[in-house]
Amino acid sequence: MRRTDRTAGLDPETDYLEIYRDLGAHEFPWDLNQALSFALFRTYAVPSIGRLLDATGQFTGPTQKRYDDTALLLEAPLVDGLDSPRGRAAIRRINQMHRTYDISNDDMVYVLSTFVVVPRRWIDAYGYRRLSETEVRASVRYYVELGRRMGIKDVPDTYDGFAALMDSYERTHFAYDPGARRVSDSTLALLASFYPRPARKAVERFSLAVMDDPLLAALRYDAPHPLARRLSHGALRTRGRMVALLPPRRRPVLVQDSRRQRTYRGGLPPVESMGTFAPGCPVHRPVGTGADPAGDVRSA
């Protein structure tokens, strides 16, 4: 059995950070990375989100930097702690960027729900084992706490609540937008660029074959051939069975150490310098919405 007992006996209500950190750095680093990457595509399929991301130019221009900054800013509170100086600085930087744009609370809750739901569904389908109930509860608790620090309101407090919200939001809001499709194409090209050039077209086809029909329809991608779907899903399940035969991972796997993180090869700068800065942001939050430039959380 590959699973270790690093988090045995921990309480998901109080030790959620340690449990979720173990999932991301030891138990399922590759799976979580893949799941969260595909969660991005789901957010693009909501036009209010995909259109805004296209308007910033950050996901179709300096895509690698935006991808790296997003991953590193989200990793800092997980690795160092939500209330650590670096964790607080990363969350503050995220909030500063979000305040630059007119983002609805509904969209924010939806994006948060993808962080909870998509990884569980991915790991249960393709991981070397399914998540335990303790791990699911810890994941929920972690994102509830992250959402609170981001000033997001009406956040569910159970996995079923997150899943119901995500599925309902997608049924209501998934639709085509040309800007969202540009963002999706750019992200797909970035993910393929992590592999040798001869394999990139196959990686793109593999990625599309893993996406479900509602997502493909919203982004107007052609439906993959049924054989491509069977091969892609089969390859992921085979990988999970092979990983189950490996010994427990002794060293943590972090984004900051990954070869796919190409922006800061010479060393990480302070998290305060990551991300985007105004001026240069094309969609500004209207005056009088309650945004507080000095605050740590979104107040609108």
PDB file of C-alpha atoms in Angstrom:
ATOM      1  CA  MET A   1       0.000   0.000   0.000  1.00  0.00           C
ATOM      2  CA  ARG A   2       1.570   3.282  -1.106  1.00  0.00           C
ATOM      3  CA  ARG A   3      -0.323   5.545   1.278  1.00  0.00           C
ATOM      4  CA  THR A   4       1.585   6.797   4.323  1.00  0.00           C
ATOM      5  CA  ASP A   5       0.344   7.676   7.801  1.00  0.00           C
ATOM      6  CA  ARG A   6       1.678  11.241   7.899  1.00  0.00           C
ATOM      7  CA  THR A   7      -1.769  12.638   8.665  1.00  0.00           C
ATOM      8  CA  ALA A   8      -3.223   9.705  10.605  1.00  0.00           C
ATOM      9  CA  GLY A   9      -5.214  10.873  13.605  1.00  0.00           C
ATOM     10  CA  LEU A  10      -5.442  14.498  12.490  1.00  0.00           C
ATOM     11  CA  ASP A  11      -8.746  16.344  12.773  1.00  0.00           C
ATOM     12  CA  PRO A  12      -9.899  17.825   9.427  1.00  0.00           C
ATOM     13  CA  GLU A  13     -11.675  20.647  11.247  1.00  0.00           C
ATOM     14  CA  THR A  14      -8.530  21.901  12.972  1.00  0.00           C
ATOM     15  CA  ASP A  15      -5.646  20.239  11.093  1.00  0.00           C
ATOM     16  CA  TYR A  16      -7.041  20.888   7.607  1.00  0.00           C
ATOM     17  CA  LEU A  17      -3.964  22.782   6.463  1.00  0.00           C
ATOM     18  CA  GLU A  18      -1.584  19.934   7.257  1.00  0.00           C
ATOM     19  CA  ILE A  19      -3.889  17.340   5.695  1.00  0.00           C
ATOM     20  CA  TYR A  20      -4.464  19.306   2.504  1.00  0.00           C
ATOM     21  CA  ARG A  21      -0.781  20.226   2.244  1.00  0.00           C
ATOM     22  CA  ASP A  22       0.070  16.523   2.397  1.00  0.00           C
ATOM     23  CA  LEU A  23      -2.377  15.818  -0.441  1.00  0.00           C
ATOM     24  CA  GLY A  24      -0.774  18.461  -2.640  1.00  0.00           C
ATOM     25  CA  ALA A  25       2.888  17.860  -1.844  1.00  0.00           C
ATOM     26  CA  HIS A  26       3.088  14.109  -1.137  1.00  0.00           C
ATOM     27  CA  GLU A  27       0.035  12.035  -1.974  1.00  0.00           C
ATOM     28  CA  PHE A  28      -1.328  13.539  -5.201  1.00  0.00           C
ATOM     29  CA  PRO A  29       0.898  16.379  -6.463  1.00  0.00           C
ATOM     30  CA  TRP A  30       0.571  15.436 -10.144  1.00  0.00           C
ATOM     31  CA  ASP A  31      -3.135  14.710  -9.934  1.00  0.00           C
ATOM     32  CA  LEU A  32      -3.927  17.936  -8.102  1.00  0.00           C
ATOM     33  CA  ASN A  33      -1.904  19.949 -10.600  1.00  0.00           C
ATOM     34  CA  GLN A  34      -3.708  18.347 -13.524  1.00  0.00           C
ATOM     35  CA  ALA A  35      -7.123  18.693 -11.908  1.00  0.00           C
ATOM     36  CA  LEU A  36      -6.629  22.365 -11.104  1.00  0.00           C
ATOM     37  CA  SER A  37      -5.352  22.993 -14.628  1.00  0.00           C
ATOM     38  CA  PHE A  38      -8.547  21.499 -16.046  1.00  0.00           C
ATOM     39  CA  ALA A  39     -10.565  23.469 -13.485  1.00  0.00           C
ATOM     40  CA  LEU A  40      -9.232  26.586 -15.219  1.00  0.00           C
ATOM     41  CA  PHE A  41     -10.935  25.570 -18.455  1.00  0.00           C
ATOM     42  CA  ARG A  42     -14.249  25.226 -16.630  1.00  0.00           C
ATOM     43  CA  THR A  43     -13.989  28.805 -15.401  1.00  0.00           C
ATOM     44  CA  TYR A  44     -13.269  30.019 -18.940  1.00  0.00           C
ATOM     45  CA  ALA A  45     -16.567  28.492 -20.088  1.00  0.00           C
ATOM     46  CA  VAL A  46     -18.459  30.991 -17.904  1.00  0.00           C
ATOM     47  CA  PRO A  47     -18.524  34.023 -20.252  1.00  0.00           C
ATOM     48  CA  SER A  48     -18.296  36.660 -17.528  1.00  0.00           C
ATOM     49  CA  ILE A  49     -15.046  35.029 -16.374  1.00  0.00           C
ATOM     50  CA  GLY A  50     -13.560  34.017 -19.717  1.00  0.00           C
ATOM     51  CA  ARG A  51     -14.365  37.377 -21.307  1.00  0.00           C
ATOM     52  CA  LEU A  52     -12.707  39.258 -18.441  1.00  0.00           C
ATOM     53  CA  LEU A  53      -9.573  37.118 -18.582  1.00  0.00           C
ATOM     54  CA  ASP A  54      -9.331  37.768 -22.304  1.00  0.00           C
ATOM     55  CA  ALA A  55      -9.716  41.526 -21.745  1.00  0.00           C
ATOM     56  CA  THR A  56      -6.756  41.575 -19.364  1.00  0.00           C
ATOM     57  CA  GLY A  57      -4.477  40.147 -22.065  1.00  0.00           C
ATOM     58  CA  GLN A  58      -2.637  38.222 -19.360  1.00  0.00           C
ATOM     59  CA  PHE A  59      -3.883  34.803 -20.459  1.00  0.00           C
ATOM     60  CA  THR A  60      -3.250  35.321 -24.159  1.00  0.00           C
ATOM     61  CA  GLY A  61       0.003  37.301 -23.941  1.00  0.00           C
ATOM     62  CA  PRO A  62       2.372  36.479 -21.060  1.00  0.00           C
ATOM     63  CA  THR A  63       0.516  33.218 -20.451  1.00  0.00           C
ATOM     64  CA  GLN A  64       3.437  31.415 -18.819  1.00  0.00           C
ATOM     65  CA  LYS A  65       4.000  34.180 -16.256  1.00  0.00           C
ATOM     66  CA  ARG A  66       0.314  34.452 -15.433  1.00  0.00           C
ATOM     67  CA  TYR A  67       0.101  30.682 -15.016  1.00  0.00           C
ATOM     68  CA  ASP A  68       3.201  30.603 -12.810  1.00  0.00           C
ATOM     69  CA  ASP A  69       2.121  33.560 -10.711  1.00  0.00           C
ATOM     70  CA  THR A  70      -1.313  32.039 -10.112  1.00  0.00           C
ATOM     71  CA  ALA A  71       0.149  28.701  -9.030  1.00  0.00           C
ATOM     72  CA  LEU A  72       2.828  30.260  -6.823  1.00  0.00           C
ATOM     73  CA  LEU A  73       0.482  32.715  -5.122  1.00  0.00           C
ATOM     74  CA  LEU A  74      -1.929  29.881  -4.335  1.00  0.00           C
ATOM     75  CA  GLU A  75       0.910  27.642  -3.141  1.00  0.00           C
ATOM     76  CA  ALA A  76       2.372  30.159  -0.668  1.00  0.00           C
ATOM     77  CA  PRO A  77      -0.470  30.018   1.911  1.00  0.00           C
ATOM     78  CA  LEU A  78      -0.660  26.239   1.531  1.00  0.00           C
ATOM     79  CA  VAL A  79       3.055  25.681   2.152  1.00  0.00           C
ATOM     80  CA  ASP A  80       3.725  28.454   4.668  1.00  0.00           C
ATOM     81  CA  GLY A  81       0.279  28.669   6.262  1.00  0.00           C
ATOM     82  CA  LEU A  82      -2.738  30.873   5.691  1.00  0.00           C
ATOM     83  CA  ASP A  83      -1.755  33.161   8.547  1.00  0.00           C
ATOM     84  CA  SER A  84       2.003  33.135   7.988  1.00  0.00           C
ATOM     85  CA  PRO A  85       3.586  36.406   6.795  1.00  0.00           C
ATOM     86  CA  ARG A  86       4.198  34.975   3.316  1.00  0.00           C
ATOM     87  CA  GLY A  87       0.784  33.351   3.164  1.00  0.00           C
ATOM     88  CA  ARG A  88      -0.951  36.578   4.143  1.00  0.00           C
ATOM     89  CA  ALA A  89       1.135  38.530   1.637  1.00  0.00           C
ATOM     90  CA  ALA A  90       0.153  36.133  -1.164  1.00  0.00           C
ATOM     91  CA  ILE A  91      -3.550  36.362  -0.311  1.00  0.00           C
ATOM     92  CA  ARG A  92      -3.266  40.146  -0.104  1.00  0.00           C
ATOM     93  CA  ARG A  93      -1.679  40.200  -3.584  1.00  0.00           C
ATOM     94  CA  ILE A  94      -4.495  38.022  -4.962  1.00  0.00           C
ATOM     95  CA  ASN A  95      -7.078  40.334  -3.424  1.00  0.00           C
ATOM     96  CA  GLN A  96      -5.359  43.404  -4.833  1.00  0.00           C
ATOM     97  CA  MET A  97      -5.525  41.948  -8.329  1.00  0.00           C
ATOM     98  CA  HIS A  98      -9.167  40.933  -7.970  1.00  0.00           C
ATOM     99  CA  ARG A  99     -10.162  44.399  -6.742  1.00  0.00           C
ATOM    100  CA  THR A 100      -8.868  45.843 -10.002  1.00  0.00           C
ATOM    101  CA  TYR A 101     -11.739  44.167 -11.855  1.00  0.00           C
ATOM    102  CA  ASP A 102     -15.478  44.080 -11.513  1.00  0.00           C
ATOM    103  CA  ILE A 103     -15.926  40.456 -10.438  1.00  0.00           C
ATOM    104  CA  SER A 104     -19.222  39.271  -8.985  1.00  0.00           C
ATOM    105  CA  ASN A 105     -19.317  37.336  -5.738  1.00  0.00           C
ATOM    106  CA  ASP A 106     -21.217  34.575  -7.577  1.00  0.00           C
ATOM    107  CA  ASP A 107     -18.307  34.112  -9.982  1.00  0.00           C
ATOM    108  CA  MET A 108     -15.835  34.089  -7.095  1.00  0.00           C
ATOM    109  CA  VAL A 109     -17.775  31.395  -5.230  1.00  0.00           C
ATOM    110  CA  TYR A 110     -18.017  29.358  -8.417  1.00  0.00           C
ATOM    111  CA  VAL A 111     -14.255  29.502  -9.044  1.00  0.00           C
ATOM    112  CA  LEU A 112     -13.652  28.480  -5.425  1.00  0.00           C
ATOM    113  CA  SER A 113     -16.019  25.533  -5.886  1.00  0.00           C
ATOM    114  CA  THR A 114     -13.956  24.234  -8.817  1.00  0.00           C
ATOM    115  CA  PHE A 115     -10.899  24.079  -6.528  1.00  0.00           C
ATOM    116  CA  VAL A 116     -12.825  21.765  -4.190  1.00  0.00           C
ATOM    117  CA  VAL A 117     -14.868  19.639  -6.579  1.00  0.00           C
ATOM    118  CA  VAL A 118     -12.713  19.084  -9.665  1.00  0.00           C
ATOM    119  CA  PRO A 119      -9.701  17.644  -7.756  1.00  0.00           C
ATOM    120  CA  ARG A 120     -11.856  15.182  -5.837  1.00  0.00           C
ATOM    121  CA  ARG A 121     -13.575  13.976  -8.992  1.00  0.00           C
ATOM    122  CA  TRP A 122     -10.244  13.698 -10.802  1.00  0.00           C
ATOM    123  CA  ILE A 123      -8.525  11.767  -8.001  1.00  0.00           C
ATOM    124  CA  ASP A 124     -11.478   9.450  -7.449  1.00  0.00           C
ATOM    125  CA  ALA A 125     -11.444   8.665 -11.185  1.00  0.00           C
ATOM    126  CA  TYR A 126      -7.703   8.501 -11.896  1.00  0.00           C
ATOM    127  CA  GLY A 127      -5.739   8.572  -8.642  1.00  0.00           C
ATOM    128  CA  TYR A 128      -3.947   5.601  -7.151  1.00  0.00           C
ATOM    129  CA  ARG A 129      -6.690   5.555  -4.512  1.00  0.00           C
ATOM    130  CA  ARG A 130      -9.805   7.533  -3.683  1.00  0.00           C
ATOM    131  CA  LEU A 131      -9.765  10.385  -1.209  1.00  0.00           C
ATOM    132  CA  SER A 132     -10.786   9.565   2.341  1.00  0.00           C
ATOM    133  CA  GLU A 133     -13.677  11.408   3.950  1.00  0.00           C
ATOM    134  CA  THR A 134     -11.157  13.097   6.254  1.00  0.00           C
ATOM    135  CA  GLU A 135      -9.214  14.396   3.255  1.00  0.00           C
ATOM    136  CA  VAL A 136     -12.374  15.648   1.571  1.00  0.00           C
ATOM    137  CA  ARG A 137     -13.458  17.484   4.721  1.00  0.00           C
ATOM    138  CA  ALA A 138      -9.987  18.990   5.113  1.00  0.00           C
ATOM    139  CA  SER A 139     -10.060  20.200   1.493  1.00  0.00           C
ATOM    140  CA  VAL A 140     -13.435  21.848   2.077  1.00  0.00           C
ATOM    141  CA  ARG A 141     -12.257  23.477   5.276  1.00  0.00           C
ATOM    142  CA  TYR A 142      -9.090  24.807   3.623  1.00  0.00           C
ATOM    143  CA  TYR A 143     -10.991  26.523   0.825  1.00  0.00           C
ATOM    144  CA  VAL A 144     -13.662  27.837   3.176  1.00  0.00           C
ATOM    145  CA  GLU A 145     -10.872  29.513   5.137  1.00  0.00           C
ATOM    146  CA  LEU A 146      -9.163  30.777   1.981  1.00  0.00           C
ATOM    147  CA  GLY A 147     -12.475  32.150   0.723  1.00  0.00           C
ATOM    148  CA  ARG A 148     -13.049  33.947   4.022  1.00  0.00           C
ATOM    149  CA  ARG A 149      -9.673  35.651   3.749  1.00  0.00           C
ATOM    150  CA  MET A 150     -10.560  36.695   0.211  1.00  0.00           C
ATOM    151  CA  GLY A 151     -13.800  38.267   1.387  1.00  0.00           C
ATOM    152  CA  ILE A 152     -15.974  35.850  -0.602  1.00  0.00           C
ATOM    153  CA  LYS A 153     -19.505  35.610   0.747  1.00  0.00           C
ATOM    154  CA  ASP A 154     -22.003  32.728   0.828  1.00  0.00           C
ATOM    155  CA  VAL A 155     -19.352  30.007   0.591  1.00  0.00           C
ATOM    156  CA  PRO A 156     -20.707  26.450   1.111  1.00  0.00           C
ATOM    157  CA  ASP A 157     -19.351  24.578   4.127  1.00  0.00           C
ATOM    158  CA  THR A 158     -19.694  21.005   2.840  1.00  0.00           C
ATOM    159  CA  TYR A 159     -18.406  19.123  -0.185  1.00  0.00           C
ATOM    160  CA  ASP A 160     -21.956  18.370  -1.334  1.00  0.00           C
ATOM    161  CA  GLY A 161     -22.738  22.078  -1.102  1.00  0.00           C
ATOM    162  CA  PHE A 162     -19.739  22.965  -3.251  1.00  0.00           C
ATOM    163  CA  ALA A 163     -20.584  20.245  -5.788  1.00  0.00           C
ATOM    164  CA  ALA A 164     -24.227  21.306  -6.064  1.00  0.00           C
ATOM    165  CA  LEU A 165     -23.200  24.944  -6.508  1.00  0.00           C
ATOM    166  CA  MET A 166     -20.610  24.147  -9.201  1.00  0.00           C
ATOM    167  CA  ASP A 167     -22.895  21.871 -11.195  1.00  0.00           C
ATOM    168  CA  SER A 168     -25.834  24.277 -10.992  1.00  0.00           C
ATOM    169  CA  TYR A 169     -23.708  27.287 -11.951  1.00  0.00           C
ATOM    170  CA  GLU A 170     -22.357  25.472 -14.981  1.00  0.00           C
ATOM    171  CA  ARG A 171     -25.795  24.375 -16.164  1.00  0.00           C
ATOM    172  CA  THR A 172     -26.972  27.971 -15.951  1.00  0.00           C
ATOM    173  CA  HIS A 173     -23.899  29.866 -17.157  1.00  0.00           C
ATOM    174  CA  PHE A 174     -21.832  27.721 -19.521  1.00  0.00           C
ATOM    175  CA  ALA A 175     -21.941  29.403 -22.938  1.00  0.00           C
ATOM    176  CA  TYR A 176     -19.673  30.321 -25.804  1.00  0.00           C
ATOM    177  CA  ASP A 177     -17.664  33.533 -25.840  1.00  0.00           C
ATOM    178  CA  PRO A 178     -14.912  34.222 -28.432  1.00  0.00           C
ATOM    179  CA  GLY A 179     -12.654  35.837 -25.826  1.00  0.00           C
ATOM    180  CA  ALA A 180     -13.014  32.843 -23.543  1.00  0.00           C
ATOM    181  CA  ARG A 181     -12.123  30.557 -26.452  1.00  0.00           C
ATOM    182  CA  ARG A 182      -8.941  32.604 -27.065  1.00  0.00           C
ATOM    183  CA  VAL A 183      -7.974  32.206 -23.409  1.00  0.00           C
ATOM    184  CA  SER A 184      -8.679  28.478 -23.567  1.00  0.00           C
ATOM    185  CA  ASP A 185      -6.624  28.030 -26.744  1.00  0.00           C
ATOM    186  CA  SER A 186      -3.723  29.925 -25.184  1.00  0.00           C
ATOM    187  CA  THR A 187      -3.824  27.838 -22.007  1.00  0.00           C
ATOM    188  CA  LEU A 188      -4.070  24.622 -24.003  1.00  0.00           C
ATOM    189  CA  ALA A 189      -0.990  25.640 -25.994  1.00  0.00           C
ATOM    190  CA  LEU A 190       0.877  26.424 -22.772  1.00  0.00           C
ATOM    191  CA  LEU A 191       0.086  23.022 -21.257  1.00  0.00           C
ATOM    192  CA  ALA A 192       1.203  21.304 -24.471  1.00  0.00           C
ATOM    193  CA  SER A 193       4.461  23.307 -24.409  1.00  0.00           C
ATOM    194  CA  PHE A 194       5.520  21.410 -21.294  1.00  0.00           C
ATOM    195  CA  TYR A 195       6.135  18.391 -23.521  1.00  0.00           C
ATOM    196  CA  PRO A 196       8.558  17.781 -26.442  1.00  0.00           C
ATOM    197  CA  ARG A 197       7.472  19.537 -29.633  1.00  0.00           C
ATOM    198  CA  PRO A 198       6.612  16.327 -31.569  1.00  0.00           C
ATOM    199  CA  ALA A 199       4.180  15.329 -28.816  1.00  0.00           C
ATOM    200  CA  ARG A 200       2.359  18.629 -28.425  1.00  0.00           C
ATOM    201  CA  LYS A 201      -0.458  18.021 -30.872  1.00  0.00           C
ATOM    202  CA  ALA A 202      -1.136  14.677 -29.217  1.00  0.00           C
ATOM    203  CA  VAL A 203      -1.147  16.367 -25.793  1.00  0.00           C
ATOM    204  CA  GLU A 204      -3.730  18.879 -27.002  1.00  0.00           C
ATOM    205  CA  ARG A 205      -5.935  16.072 -28.340  1.00  0.00           C
ATOM    206  CA  PHE A 206      -5.466  14.129 -25.113  1.00  0.00           C
ATOM    207  CA  SER A 207      -6.510  17.187 -23.075  1.00  0.00           C
ATOM    208  CA  LEU A 208      -9.656  17.722 -25.125  1.00  0.00           C
ATOM    209  CA  ALA A 209     -10.516  14.029 -24.811  1.00  0.00           C
ATOM    210  CA  VAL A 210     -10.477  14.355 -21.022  1.00  0.00           C
ATOM    211  CA  MET A 211     -12.938  17.279 -21.059  1.00  0.00           C
ATOM    212  CA  ASP A 212     -16.642  16.514 -20.682  1.00  0.00           C
ATOM    213  CA  ASP A 213     -19.240  17.322 -23.333  1.00  0.00           C
ATOM    214  CA  PRO A 214     -20.797  20.429 -21.681  1.00  0.00           C
ATOM    215  CA  LEU A 215     -17.353  22.017 -21.340  1.00  0.00           C
ATOM    216  CA  LEU A 216     -16.383  21.183 -24.911  1.00  0.00           C
ATOM    217  CA  ALA A 217     -19.676  22.560 -26.199  1.00  0.00           C
ATOM    218  CA  ALA A 218     -19.326  25.814 -24.254  1.00  0.00           C
ATOM    219  CA  LEU A 219     -15.845  26.380 -25.679  1.00  0.00           C
ATOM    220  CA  ARG A 220     -16.924  25.091 -29.129  1.00  0.00           C
ATOM    221  CA  TYR A 221     -14.309  22.397 -29.422  1.00  0.00           C
ATOM    222  CA  ASP A 222     -15.136  19.476 -31.669  1.00  0.00           C
ATOM    223  CA  ALA A 223     -16.142  16.364 -29.779  1.00  0.00           C
ATOM    224  CA  PRO A 224     -13.202  13.924 -29.597  1.00  0.00           C
ATOM    225  CA  HIS A 225     -13.446  10.558 -31.300  1.00  0.00           C
ATOM    226  CA  PRO A 226     -14.776   7.903 -28.880  1.00  0.00           C
ATOM    227  CA  LEU A 227     -11.523   5.964 -29.284  1.00  0.00           C
ATOM    228  CA  ALA A 228      -9.518   9.012 -28.217  1.00  0.00           C
ATOM    229  CA  ARG A 229     -11.677   9.287 -25.117  1.00  0.00           C
ATOM    230  CA  ARG A 230     -11.215   5.617 -24.230  1.00  0.00           C
ATOM    231  CA  LEU A 231      -7.447   5.805 -24.719  1.00  0.00           C
ATOM    232  CA  SER A 232      -7.094   9.015 -22.706  1.00  0.00           C
ATOM    233  CA  HIS A 233      -9.185   7.881 -19.773  1.00  0.00           C
ATOM    234  CA  GLY A 234      -7.584   4.443 -19.882  1.00  0.00           C
ATOM    235  CA  ALA A 235      -4.089   5.926 -19.826  1.00  0.00           C
ATOM    236  CA  LEU A 236      -4.925   8.016 -16.759  1.00  0.00           C
ATOM    237  CA  ARG A 237      -6.395   5.038 -14.910  1.00  0.00           C
ATOM    238  CA  THR A 238      -3.362   2.915 -15.831  1.00  0.00           C
ATOM    239  CA  ARG A 239      -1.057   5.600 -14.481  1.00  0.00           C
ATOM    240  CA  GLY A 240      -2.966   5.533 -11.189  1.00  0.00           C
ATOM    241  CA  ARG A 241      -2.538   1.776 -10.880  1.00  0.00           C
ATOM    242  CA  MET A 242       1.183   2.098 -11.573  1.00  0.00           C
ATOM    243  CA  VAL A 243       1.619   4.856  -8.992  1.00  0.00           C
ATOM    244  CA  ALA A 244      -0.007   2.582  -6.405  1.00  0.00           C
ATOM    245  CA  LEU A 245       2.972   0.233  -6.782  1.00  0.00           C
ATOM    246  CA  LEU A 246       5.552   2.917  -6.013  1.00  0.00           C
ATOM    247  CA  PRO A 247       6.993   3.553  -2.546  1.00  0.00           C
ATOM    248  CA  PRO A 248       5.701   6.549  -0.564  1.00  0.00           C
ATOM    249  CA  ARG A 249       7.058   9.900  -1.686  1.00  0.00           C
ATOM    250  CA  ARG A 250       9.630  11.170   0.800  1.00  0.00           C
ATOM    251  CA  ARG A 251      10.225  14.685  -0.509  1.00  0.00           C
ATOM    252  CA  PRO A 252       7.460  17.211  -1.161  1.00  0.00           C
ATOM    253  CA  VAL A 253       6.672  18.174  -4.740  1.00  0.00           C
ATOM    254  CA  LEU A 254       6.124  21.927  -5.055  1.00  0.00           C
ATOM    255  CA  VAL A 255       5.321  24.273  -7.925  1.00  0.00           C
ATOM    256  CA  GLN A 256       8.229  26.510  -6.960  1.00  0.00           C
ATOM    257  CA  ASP A 257      10.637  23.634  -7.683  1.00  0.00           C
ATOM    258  CA  SER A 258       8.961  22.420 -10.868  1.00  0.00           C
ATOM    259  CA  ARG A 259      10.654  22.620 -14.256  1.00  0.00           C
ATOM    260  CA  ARG A 260       7.315  23.766 -15.644  1.00  0.00           C
ATOM    261  CA  GLN A 261       7.671  26.935 -13.585  1.00  0.00           C
ATOM    262  CA  ARG A 262       9.758  28.862 -16.093  1.00  0.00           C
ATOM    263  CA  THR A 263       9.291  32.474 -15.033  1.00  0.00           C
ATOM    264  CA  TYR A 264      11.539  32.496 -11.972  1.00  0.00           C
ATOM    265  CA  ARG A 265      14.247  29.988 -12.792  1.00  0.00           C
ATOM    266  CA  GLY A 266      16.858  32.082 -10.977  1.00  0.00           C
ATOM    267  CA  GLY A 267      14.921  32.093  -7.705  1.00  0.00           C
ATOM    268  CA  LEU A 268      11.542  33.239  -6.461  1.00  0.00           C
ATOM    269  CA  PRO A 269      10.969  36.958  -5.873  1.00  0.00           C
ATOM    270  CA  PRO A 270       8.763  38.146  -2.981  1.00  0.00           C
ATOM    271  CA  VAL A 271       5.137  37.223  -3.555  1.00  0.00           C
ATOM    272  CA  GLU A 272       4.304  40.937  -3.342  1.00  0.00           C
ATOM    273  CA  SER A 273       5.922  41.418  -6.766  1.00  0.00           C
ATOM    274  CA  MET A 274       3.990  38.638  -8.520  1.00  0.00           C
ATOM    275  CA  GLY A 275       0.884  39.044 -10.618  1.00  0.00           C
ATOM    276  CA  THR A 276      -0.449  42.085 -12.449  1.00  0.00           C
ATOM    277  CA  PHE A 277      -0.420  45.718 -11.388  1.00  0.00           C
ATOM    278  CA  ALA A 278      -2.484  48.742 -12.414  1.00  0.00           C
ATOM    279  CA  PRO A 279      -2.307  50.746 -14.607  1.00  0.00           C
ATOM    280  CA  GLY A 280      -2.728  48.485 -17.577  1.00  0.00           C
ATOM    281  CA  CYS A 281      -5.830  46.643 -16.409  1.00  0.00           C
ATOM    282  CA  PRO A 282      -8.613  47.323 -18.916  1.00  0.00           C
ATOM    283  CA  VAL A 283     -11.644  46.486 -16.775  1.00  0.00           C
ATOM    284  CA  HIS A 284     -11.771  48.595 -13.614  1.00  0.00           C
ATOM    285  CA  ARG A 285     -14.107  48.250 -10.655  1.00  0.00           C
ATOM    286  CA  PRO A 286     -16.585  51.143 -10.681  1.00  0.00           C
ATOM    287  CA  VAL A 287     -16.221  53.831  -8.028  1.00  0.00           C
ATOM    288  CA  GLY A 288     -18.461  53.345  -5.025  1.00  0.00           C
ATOM    289  CA  THR A 289     -18.556  49.540  -4.893  1.00  0.00           C
ATOM    290  CA  GLY A 290     -16.925  49.405  -1.488  1.00  0.00           C
ATOM    291  CA  ALA A 291     -13.412  48.408  -2.560  1.00  0.00           C
ATOM    292  CA  ASP A 292     -10.803  49.322   0.014  1.00  0.00           C
ATOM    293  CA  PRO A 293      -7.341  49.650  -1.597  1.00  0.00           C
ATOM    294  CA  ALA A 294      -5.583  49.130   1.711  1.00  0.00           C
ATOM    295  CA  GLY A 295      -7.520  46.106   2.860  1.00  0.00           C
ATOM    296  CA  ASP A 296      -6.524  42.459   2.874  1.00  0.00           C
ATOM    297  CA  VAL A 297      -9.837  41.184   1.539  1.00  0.00           C
ATOM    298  CA  ARG A 298     -12.301  42.032  -1.186  1.00  0.00           C
ATOM    299  CA  SER A 299     -14.981  44.211   0.311  1.00  0.00           C
ATOM    300  CA  ALA A 300     -17.372  44.313  -2.619  1.00  0.00           C
TER     301      ALA A 300
END
